[in-house]
PDB file of C-alpha atoms in Angstrom:
ATOM      1  CA  MET A   1      73.211  14.378   6.407  1.00 47.00           C
ATOM      2  CA  ALA A   2      71.076  16.771   4.425  1.00 50.00           C
ATOM      3  CA  THR A   3      69.771  15.626   1.062  1.00 53.00           C
ATOM      4  CA  PRO A   4      71.248  17.714  -1.778  1.00 52.00           C
ATOM      5  CA  PRO A   5      68.757  19.774  -3.765  1.00 52.00           C
ATOM      6  CA  ALA A   6      67.302  18.153  -6.887  1.00 48.00           C
ATOM      7  CA  SER A   7      69.089  20.616  -9.170  1.00 47.00           C
ATOM      8  CA  SER A   8      72.518  19.484  -7.881  1.00 48.00           C
ATOM      9  CA  ARG A   9      71.941  15.731  -8.129  1.00 55.00           C
ATOM     10  CA  THR A  10      73.641  13.761 -10.878  1.00 58.00           C
ATOM     11  CA  PRO A  11      71.008  12.571 -13.359  1.00 63.00           C
ATOM     12  CA  SER A  12      70.373   8.828 -13.334  1.00 68.00           C
ATOM     13  CA  ALA A  13      71.347   6.807 -16.384  1.00 68.00           C
ATOM     14  CA  TRP A  14      67.641   5.951 -16.713  1.00 80.00           C
ATOM     15  CA  SER A  15      66.454   9.545 -16.619  1.00 76.00           C
ATOM     16  CA  GLY A  16      64.719  10.505 -19.825  1.00 83.00           C
ATOM     17  CA  LEU A  17      63.671   6.936 -20.662  1.00 88.00           C
ATOM     18  CA  VAL A  18      59.950   7.364 -19.965  1.00 89.00           C
ATOM     19  CA  PRO A  19      59.509  10.565 -22.013  1.00 88.00           C
ATOM     20  CA  ALA A  20      61.694   9.063 -24.758  1.00 90.00           C
ATOM     21  CA  LEU A  21      59.311   6.095 -24.927  1.00 90.00           C
ATOM     22  CA  LYS A  22      56.458   8.522 -25.545  1.00 89.00           C
ATOM     23  CA  ASP A  23      58.494  10.512 -28.092  1.00 86.00           C
ATOM     24  CA  SER A  24      59.484   7.404 -30.053  1.00 87.00           C
ATOM     25  CA  GLY A  25      56.159   5.576 -29.981  1.00 86.00           C
ATOM     26  CA  SER A  26      54.862   6.869 -33.308  1.00 82.00           C
ATOM     27  CA  VAL A  27      58.294   6.375 -34.889  1.00 84.00           C
ATOM     28  CA  GLY A  28      58.291   2.744 -33.809  1.00 86.00           C
ATOM     29  CA  LEU A  29      55.082   2.183 -35.770  1.00 82.00           C
ATOM     30  CA  GLY A  30      57.074   2.886 -38.925  1.00 80.00           C
ATOM     31  CA  ALA A  31      60.545   1.660 -37.984  1.00 85.00           C
ATOM     32  CA  PHE A  32      59.561  -1.759 -36.616  1.00 89.00           C
ATOM     33  CA  PRO A  33      57.585  -2.992 -39.657  1.00 84.00           C
ATOM     34  CA  MET A  34      60.307  -1.734 -41.998  1.00 83.00           C
ATOM     35  CA  GLY A  35      62.805  -3.673 -39.905  1.00 88.00           C
ATOM     36  CA  VAL A  36      60.581  -6.734 -40.249  1.00 87.00           C
ATOM     37  CA  ALA A  37      60.559  -6.257 -44.030  1.00 84.00           C
ATOM     38  CA  PHE A  38      64.356  -6.139 -44.055  1.00 87.00           C
ATOM     39  CA  GLY A  39      64.599  -9.236 -41.850  1.00 89.00           C
ATOM     40  CA  VAL A  40      62.246 -11.145 -44.152  1.00 86.00           C
ATOM     41  CA  LEU A  41      64.366 -10.119 -47.129  1.00 84.00           C
ATOM     42  CA  VAL A  42      67.501 -11.404 -45.378  1.00 87.00           C
ATOM     43  CA  ALA A  43      65.796 -14.714 -44.614  1.00 86.00           C
ATOM     44  CA  HIS A  44      64.610 -15.153 -48.205  1.00 84.00           C
ATOM     45  CA  SER A  45      68.055 -14.247 -49.564  1.00 84.00           C
ATOM     46  CA  GLY A  46      69.543 -17.421 -48.119  1.00 83.00           C
ATOM     47  CA  LEU A  47      71.659 -15.805 -45.395  1.00 86.00           C
ATOM     48  CA  ALA A  48      71.495 -16.958 -41.774  1.00 89.00           C
ATOM     49  CA  TRP A  49      68.889 -15.105 -39.687  1.00 90.00           C
ATOM     50  CA  TRP A  50      71.496 -13.472 -37.437  1.00 92.00           C
ATOM     51  CA  TRP A  51      72.865 -11.470 -40.364  1.00 92.00           C
ATOM     52  CA  ALA A  52      69.746  -9.300 -40.065  1.00 91.00           C
ATOM     53  CA  SER A  53      70.757  -8.478 -36.479  1.00 93.00           C
ATOM     54  CA  VAL A  54      74.336  -7.728 -37.541  1.00 92.00           C
ATOM     55  CA  PHE A  55      73.311  -5.465 -40.433  1.00 90.00           C
ATOM     56  CA  SER A  56      70.631  -3.575 -38.483  1.00 91.00           C
ATOM     57  CA  GLY A  57      72.725  -3.344 -35.321  1.00 91.00           C
ATOM     58  CA  LEU A  58      76.096  -2.341 -36.770  1.00 89.00           C
ATOM     59  CA  ILE A  59      75.271  -0.662 -40.078  1.00 87.00           C
ATOM     60  CA  TYR A  60      71.948   0.857 -38.973  1.00 87.00           C
ATOM     61  CA  ALA A  61      71.347   2.878 -42.109  1.00 82.00           C
ATOM     62  CA  GLY A  62      67.804   2.056 -43.184  1.00 76.00           C
ATOM     63  CA  SER A  63      67.646   2.188 -46.965  1.00 74.00           C
ATOM     64  CA  LEU A  64      71.388   1.542 -47.230  1.00 78.00           C
ATOM     65  CA  GLU A  65      70.911  -1.827 -45.551  1.00 82.00           C
ATOM     66  CA  PHE A  66      68.541  -2.932 -48.320  1.00 78.00           C
ATOM     67  CA  LEU A  67      71.097  -1.817 -50.902  1.00 76.00           C
ATOM     68  CA  PHE A  68      73.982  -3.312 -48.943  1.00 81.00           C
ATOM     69  CA  LEU A  69      72.271  -6.703 -48.845  1.00 80.00           C
ATOM     70  CA  GLY A  70      72.033  -6.744 -52.631  1.00 78.00           C
ATOM     71  CA  LEU A  71      75.654  -5.652 -52.979  1.00 80.00           C
ATOM     72  CA  VAL A  72      76.816  -8.405 -50.619  1.00 81.00           C
ATOM     73  CA  LEU A  73      74.834 -11.078 -52.438  1.00 81.00           C
ATOM     74  CA  THR A  74      76.347 -10.013 -55.778  1.00 81.00           C
ATOM     75  CA  THR A  75      79.858  -9.755 -54.219  1.00 82.00           C
ATOM     76  CA  ALA A  76      80.211  -6.128 -55.340  1.00 79.00           C
ATOM     77  CA  PRO A  77      83.698  -4.562 -55.004  1.00 84.00           C
ATOM     78  CA  LEU A  78      84.447  -2.544 -51.878  1.00 83.00           C
ATOM     79  CA  THR A  79      84.819   0.662 -53.888  1.00 84.00           C
ATOM     80  CA  GLN A  80      81.248   0.358 -55.159  1.00 78.00           C
ATOM     81  CA  ILE A  81      79.951  -0.372 -51.659  1.00 81.00           C
ATOM     82  CA  ALA A  82      81.833   2.620 -50.209  1.00 83.00           C
ATOM     83  CA  LEU A  83      80.587   4.981 -52.938  1.00 79.00           C
ATOM     84  CA  THR A  84      77.006   3.788 -52.502  1.00 76.00           C
ATOM     85  CA  ALA A  85      77.201   4.282 -48.734  1.00 80.00           C
ATOM     86  CA  PHE A  86      78.605   7.791 -49.192  1.00 80.00           C
ATOM     87  CA  LEU A  87      75.915   8.896 -51.636  1.00 72.00           C
ATOM     88  CA  VAL A  88      73.018   7.411 -49.685  1.00 72.00           C
ATOM     89  CA  ASN A  89      74.111   8.710 -46.267  1.00 77.00           C
ATOM     90  CA  PHE A  90      75.488  12.078 -47.372  1.00 75.00           C
ATOM     91  CA  ARG A  91      72.289  13.716 -46.127  1.00 72.00           C
ATOM     92  CA  HIS A  92      73.447  13.123 -42.541  1.00 78.00           C
ATOM     93  CA  VAL A  93      76.005  15.896 -43.035  1.00 78.00           C
ATOM     94  CA  PHE A  94      73.109  18.362 -43.159  1.00 75.00           C
ATOM     95  CA  TYR A  95      71.376  16.742 -40.176  1.00 79.00           C
ATOM     96  CA  ALA A  96      74.469  17.324 -38.035  1.00 77.00           C
ATOM     97  CA  LEU A  97      74.194  21.089 -38.542  1.00 76.00           C
ATOM     98  CA  SER A  98      71.147  21.333 -36.279  1.00 80.00           C
ATOM     99  CA  PHE A  99      71.027  18.032 -34.360  1.00 88.00           C
ATOM    100  CA  PRO A 100      71.372  18.707 -30.565  1.00 87.00           C
ATOM    101  CA  LEU A 101      74.543  16.656 -30.083  1.00 88.00           C
ATOM    102  CA  HIS A 102      75.919  19.369 -27.775  1.00 87.00           C
ATOM    103  CA  ARG A 103      73.370  18.367 -25.131  1.00 90.00           C
ATOM    104  CA  VAL A 104      74.652  14.788 -24.981  1.00 91.00           C
ATOM    105  CA  ARG A 105      77.356  14.401 -22.308  1.00 89.00           C
ATOM    106  CA  GLY A 106      80.284  11.985 -22.352  1.00 89.00           C
ATOM    107  CA  ARG A 107      82.524  10.751 -25.146  1.00 91.00           C
ATOM    108  CA  ALA A 108      80.919   7.324 -25.384  1.00 93.00           C
ATOM    109  CA  ALA A 109      77.426   8.832 -25.395  1.00 91.00           C
ATOM    110  CA  LYS A 110      78.380  11.368 -28.079  1.00 93.00           C
ATOM    111  CA  ALA A 111      79.971   8.620 -30.196  1.00 93.00           C
ATOM    112  CA  TYR A 112      76.812   6.508 -30.034  1.00 93.00           C
ATOM    113  CA  SER A 113      74.570   9.518 -30.651  1.00 92.00           C
ATOM    114  CA  THR A 114      76.589  10.329 -33.779  1.00 90.00           C
ATOM    115  CA  PHE A 115      76.329   6.715 -34.952  1.00 91.00           C
ATOM    116  CA  ALA A 116      72.583   6.532 -34.221  1.00 90.00           C
ATOM    117  CA  LEU A 117      71.681   9.791 -35.990  1.00 89.00           C
ATOM    118  CA  SER A 118      68.858   8.495 -38.168  1.00 87.00           C
ATOM    119  CA  ASP A 119      66.198  10.226 -40.247  1.00 82.00           C
ATOM    120  CA  GLU A 120      63.569   9.445 -37.618  1.00 84.00           C
ATOM    121  CA  ALA A 121      65.649  10.689 -34.678  1.00 88.00           C
ATOM    122  CA  TYR A 122      66.405  13.928 -36.498  1.00 86.00           C
ATOM    123  CA  ALA A 123      62.758  14.444 -37.443  1.00 83.00           C
ATOM    124  CA  VAL A 124      61.641  14.130 -33.809  1.00 86.00           C
ATOM    125  CA  THR A 125      64.402  16.318 -32.336  1.00 87.00           C
ATOM    126  CA  ALA A 126      63.928  19.040 -34.966  1.00 79.00           C
ATOM    127  CA  GLY A 127      60.472  19.926 -33.675  1.00 74.00           C
ATOM    128  CA  GLU A 128      59.651  22.942 -31.528  1.00 73.00           C
ATOM    129  CA  ALA A 129      58.870  20.848 -28.441  1.00 74.00           C
ATOM    130  CA  ALA A 130      62.210  19.034 -28.675  1.00 80.00           C
ATOM    131  CA  GLN A 131      64.197  22.234 -28.096  1.00 81.00           C
ATOM    132  CA  THR A 132      63.964  21.557 -24.349  1.00 84.00           C
ATOM    133  CA  PHE A 133      64.928  17.861 -24.504  1.00 89.00           C
ATOM    134  CA  ALA A 134      67.781  16.957 -22.160  1.00 87.00           C
ATOM    135  CA  GLY A 135      70.782  15.049 -23.494  1.00 87.00           C
ATOM    136  CA  ARG A 136      69.759  11.753 -21.886  1.00 91.00           C
ATOM    137  CA  ARG A 137      66.288  12.032 -23.369  1.00 92.00           C
ATOM    138  CA  VAL A 138      67.796  12.536 -26.837  1.00 92.00           C
ATOM    139  CA  LEU A 139      70.121   9.575 -26.310  1.00 92.00           C
ATOM    140  CA  TRP A 140      67.317   7.298 -25.114  1.00 93.00           C
ATOM    141  CA  LEU A 141      65.203   8.387 -28.065  1.00 93.00           C
ATOM    142  CA  GLN A 142      67.942   7.315 -30.478  1.00 93.00           C
ATOM    143  CA  ALA A 143      68.541   4.042 -28.639  1.00 94.00           C
ATOM    144  CA  LEU A 144      64.846   3.148 -28.724  1.00 95.00           C
ATOM    145  CA  ILE A 145      64.524   3.883 -32.435  1.00 93.00           C
ATOM    146  CA  HIS A 146      67.631   1.745 -33.019  1.00 94.00           C
ATOM    147  CA  LEU A 147      65.990  -1.010 -30.967  1.00 95.00           C
ATOM    148  CA  TYR A 148      62.745  -0.808 -32.951  1.00 94.00           C
ATOM    149  CA  TRP A 149      64.620  -1.202 -36.219  1.00 93.00           C
ATOM    150  CA  ALA A 150      67.034  -3.932 -35.077  1.00 94.00           C
ATOM    151  CA  GLY A 151      64.306  -5.755 -33.162  1.00 94.00           C
ATOM    152  CA  GLY A 152      62.024  -5.707 -36.186  1.00 92.00           C
ATOM    153  CA  ALA A 153      64.819  -6.976 -38.446  1.00 92.00           C
ATOM    154  CA  THR A 154      65.614  -9.828 -36.070  1.00 94.00           C
ATOM    155  CA  ALA A 155      61.951 -10.766 -35.711  1.00 93.00           C
ATOM    156  CA  GLY A 156      61.457 -10.663 -39.478  1.00 90.00           C
ATOM    157  CA  ALA A 157      64.487 -12.878 -40.070  1.00 91.00           C
ATOM    158  CA  LEU A 158      63.418 -15.427 -37.438  1.00 91.00           C
ATOM    159  CA  LEU A 159      59.890 -15.590 -38.857  1.00 87.00           C
ATOM    160  CA  GLY A 160      61.024 -15.208 -42.452  1.00 79.00           C
ATOM    161  CA  SER A 161      59.906 -18.663 -43.530  1.00 68.00           C
ATOM    162  CA  PHE A 162      56.363 -17.915 -42.329  1.00 75.00           C
ATOM    163  CA  VAL A 163      56.117 -14.407 -43.816  1.00 68.00           C
ATOM    164  CA  PRO A 164      55.709 -13.748 -47.572  1.00 66.00           C
ATOM    165  CA  ALA A 165      58.669 -12.033 -49.232  1.00 60.00           C
ATOM    166  CA  HIS A 166      56.426  -9.170 -50.402  1.00 63.00           C
ATOM    167  CA  ILE A 167      53.619  -7.680 -48.305  1.00 62.00           C
ATOM    168  CA  THR A 168      51.618  -4.983 -50.064  1.00 65.00           C
ATOM    169  CA  GLY A 169      51.802  -1.644 -48.285  1.00 62.00           C
ATOM    170  CA  LEU A 170      54.602  -2.526 -45.856  1.00 58.00           C
ATOM    171  CA  GLU A 171      57.145  -0.481 -47.788  1.00 58.00           C
ATOM    172  CA  PHE A 172      54.944   2.619 -47.342  1.00 65.00           C
ATOM    173  CA  ALA A 173      55.183   2.569 -43.523  1.00 60.00           C
ATOM    174  CA  VAL A 174      58.168   4.927 -43.235  1.00 60.00           C
ATOM    175  CA  THR A 175      56.815   7.232 -45.967  1.00 68.00           C
ATOM    176  CA  ALA A 176      53.561   7.531 -44.038  1.00 69.00           C
ATOM    177  CA  LEU A 177      55.511   8.169 -40.835  1.00 63.00           C
ATOM    178  CA  PHE A 178      57.470  11.081 -42.310  1.00 67.00           C
ATOM    179  CA  THR A 179      54.298  12.501 -43.852  1.00 75.00           C
ATOM    180  CA  VAL A 180      52.728  12.654 -40.392  1.00 70.00           C
ATOM    181  CA  LEU A 181      55.896  14.171 -38.876  1.00 67.00           C
ATOM    182  CA  ALA A 182      55.979  16.817 -41.611  1.00 73.00           C
ATOM    183  CA  ILE A 183      52.322  17.700 -40.975  1.00 75.00           C
ATOM    184  CA  ASP A 184      52.991  18.001 -37.224  1.00 68.00           C
ATOM    185  CA  ALA A 185      56.025  20.226 -37.875  1.00 67.00           C
ATOM    186  CA  PHE A 186      53.942  22.494 -40.131  1.00 71.00           C
ATOM    187  CA  ARG A 187      51.191  22.760 -37.532  1.00 70.00           C
ATOM    188  CA  ALA A 188      53.743  23.772 -34.917  1.00 64.00           C
ATOM    189  CA  ARG A 189      55.435  26.510 -36.973  1.00 68.00           C
ATOM    190  CA  ARG A 190      53.053  27.399 -39.827  1.00 73.00           C
ATOM    191  CA  ASP A 191      56.060  28.234 -41.987  1.00 76.00           C
ATOM    192  CA  ILE A 192      54.723  27.985 -45.542  1.00 82.00           C
ATOM    193  CA  PRO A 193      57.909  29.041 -47.458  1.00 84.00           C
ATOM    194  CA  THR A 194      59.998  26.158 -46.050  1.00 83.00           C
ATOM    195  CA  PRO A 195      57.859  23.233 -47.311  1.00 84.00           C
ATOM    196  CA  LEU A 196      57.360  25.064 -50.620  1.00 89.00           C
ATOM    197  CA  LEU A 197      61.128  25.459 -50.968  1.00 90.00           C
ATOM    198  CA  ALA A 198      61.608  21.766 -50.166  1.00 87.00           C
ATOM    199  CA  LEU A 199      59.043  20.804 -52.821  1.00 90.00           C
ATOM    200  CA  VAL A 200      60.684  22.989 -55.475  1.00 93.00           C
ATOM    201  CA  CYS A 201      64.134  21.600 -54.652  1.00 91.00           C
ATOM    202  CA  ALA A 202      62.828  18.024 -54.907  1.00 91.00           C
ATOM    203  CA  LEU A 203      61.162  18.674 -58.274  1.00 93.00           C
ATOM    204  CA  VAL A 204      64.256  20.405 -59.675  1.00 94.00           C
ATOM    205  CA  ALA A 205      66.535  17.600 -58.437  1.00 91.00           C
ATOM    206  CA  ARG A 206      64.245  14.963 -59.934  1.00 92.00           C
ATOM    207  CA  SER A 207      64.288  16.741 -63.308  1.00 93.00           C
ATOM    208  CA  VAL A 208      67.994  17.594 -63.454  1.00 91.00           C
ATOM    209  CA  LEU A 209      69.674  14.731 -61.570  1.00 87.00           C
ATOM    210  CA  PRO A 210      67.161  11.892 -61.210  1.00 86.00           C
ATOM    211  CA  GLY A 211      69.925   9.392 -60.435  1.00 80.00           C
ATOM    212  CA  HIS A 212      71.099  11.447 -57.446  1.00 77.00           C
ATOM    213  CA  MET A 213      67.845  13.129 -56.533  1.00 82.00           C
ATOM    214  CA  LEU A 214      68.236  12.968 -52.746  1.00 75.00           C
ATOM    215  CA  LEU A 215      71.739  14.420 -52.666  1.00 75.00           C
ATOM    216  CA  ALA A 216      70.886  17.165 -55.184  1.00 84.00           C
ATOM    217  CA  ALA A 217      67.674  18.067 -53.343  1.00 85.00           C
ATOM    218  CA  PHE A 218      69.507  18.386 -50.018  1.00 78.00           C
ATOM    219  CA  VAL A 219      72.206  20.609 -51.523  1.00 83.00           C
ATOM    220  CA  LEU A 220      69.617  22.847 -53.164  1.00 89.00           C
ATOM    221  CA  PHE A 221      67.502  22.971 -50.021  1.00 87.00           C
ATOM    222  CA  ALA A 222      70.503  23.850 -47.821  1.00 83.00           C
ATOM    223  CA  ALA A 223      71.543  26.601 -50.262  1.00 87.00           C
ATOM    224  CA  GLY A 224      67.978  27.910 -50.335  1.00 88.00           C
ATOM    225  CA  LEU A 225      67.734  28.024 -46.534  1.00 84.00           C
ATOM    226  CA  LEU A 226      71.072  29.840 -46.248  1.00 85.00           C
ATOM    227  CA  THR A 227      70.004  32.368 -48.892  1.00 88.00           C
ATOM    228  CA  ARG A 228      66.669  32.924 -47.180  1.00 85.00           C
ATOM    229  CA  HIS A 229      68.392  33.373 -43.818  1.00 80.00           C
ATOM    230  CA  ALA A 230      70.782  35.958 -45.288  1.00 84.00           C
ATOM    231  CA  LEU A 231      67.909  37.887 -46.901  1.00 83.00           C
ATOM    232  CA  VAL A 232      65.887  37.913 -43.672  1.00 80.00           C
ATOM    233  CA  ARG A 233      68.872  39.189 -41.671  1.00 81.00           C
ATOM    234  CA  LYS A 234      69.595  41.862 -44.263  1.00 77.00           C
ATOM    235  CA  LYS A 235      65.995  43.006 -44.239  1.00 77.00           C
ATOM    236  CA  ALA A 236      65.890  43.070 -40.432  1.00 70.00           C
ATOM    237  CA  GLY A 237      68.955  45.292 -40.236  1.00 63.00           C
ATOM    238  CA  PRO A 238      72.200  45.141 -38.262  1.00 59.00           C
ATOM    239  CA  HIS A 239      70.463  45.160 -34.862  1.00 54.00           C
ATOM    240  CA  ALA A 240      68.329  42.092 -35.531  1.00 51.00           C
TER     241      ALA A 240
END
């Protein structure tokens, strides 16, 4: 029997894993130590170590997990927890506008990809090179970043008694990661107006609504991008 051509073969479930490992390597350098910091915090809060695995595996919301831990320890009402989760994760609404979910095949895969849409995954898939990523590569990328975070949290909780509650500089790992990603994105596109618009939106949001800076900055930035897009299309004419 003749072997079907490569283009007609069904992709293996493992296809995309190797390139996804390369794509997520730099992200893991920021996500894993932040996960460790969260795990250490769980251990020092008096909760059992496995709660770090539950929080990082099922909630998987980065900064929200740190806030959620404090809310749980103070037995905050569910309404306060729900409102906090909404405000902190509202930015994901904007991520979904350009995240390549349409490339991911299968209901279960799409459901997990939606759940695992993190800041880091969006930052990597928003780059110019990622426009050719296949769906399985995107899915593996998200799964690996999830693993880095959850694995770091579990390791930090298990070793919590041997690790100080506060390690200077550890909290800057993710900030440094996104700084590098932003620099790489600028080098790829050389689009000066976009980072300037983001900076202005952040400064305005910090001055006007400091308590909800992230949400306000995202709304302003989205409105600015839409306005800029409309102006560019109008200037280009109807045949653009």
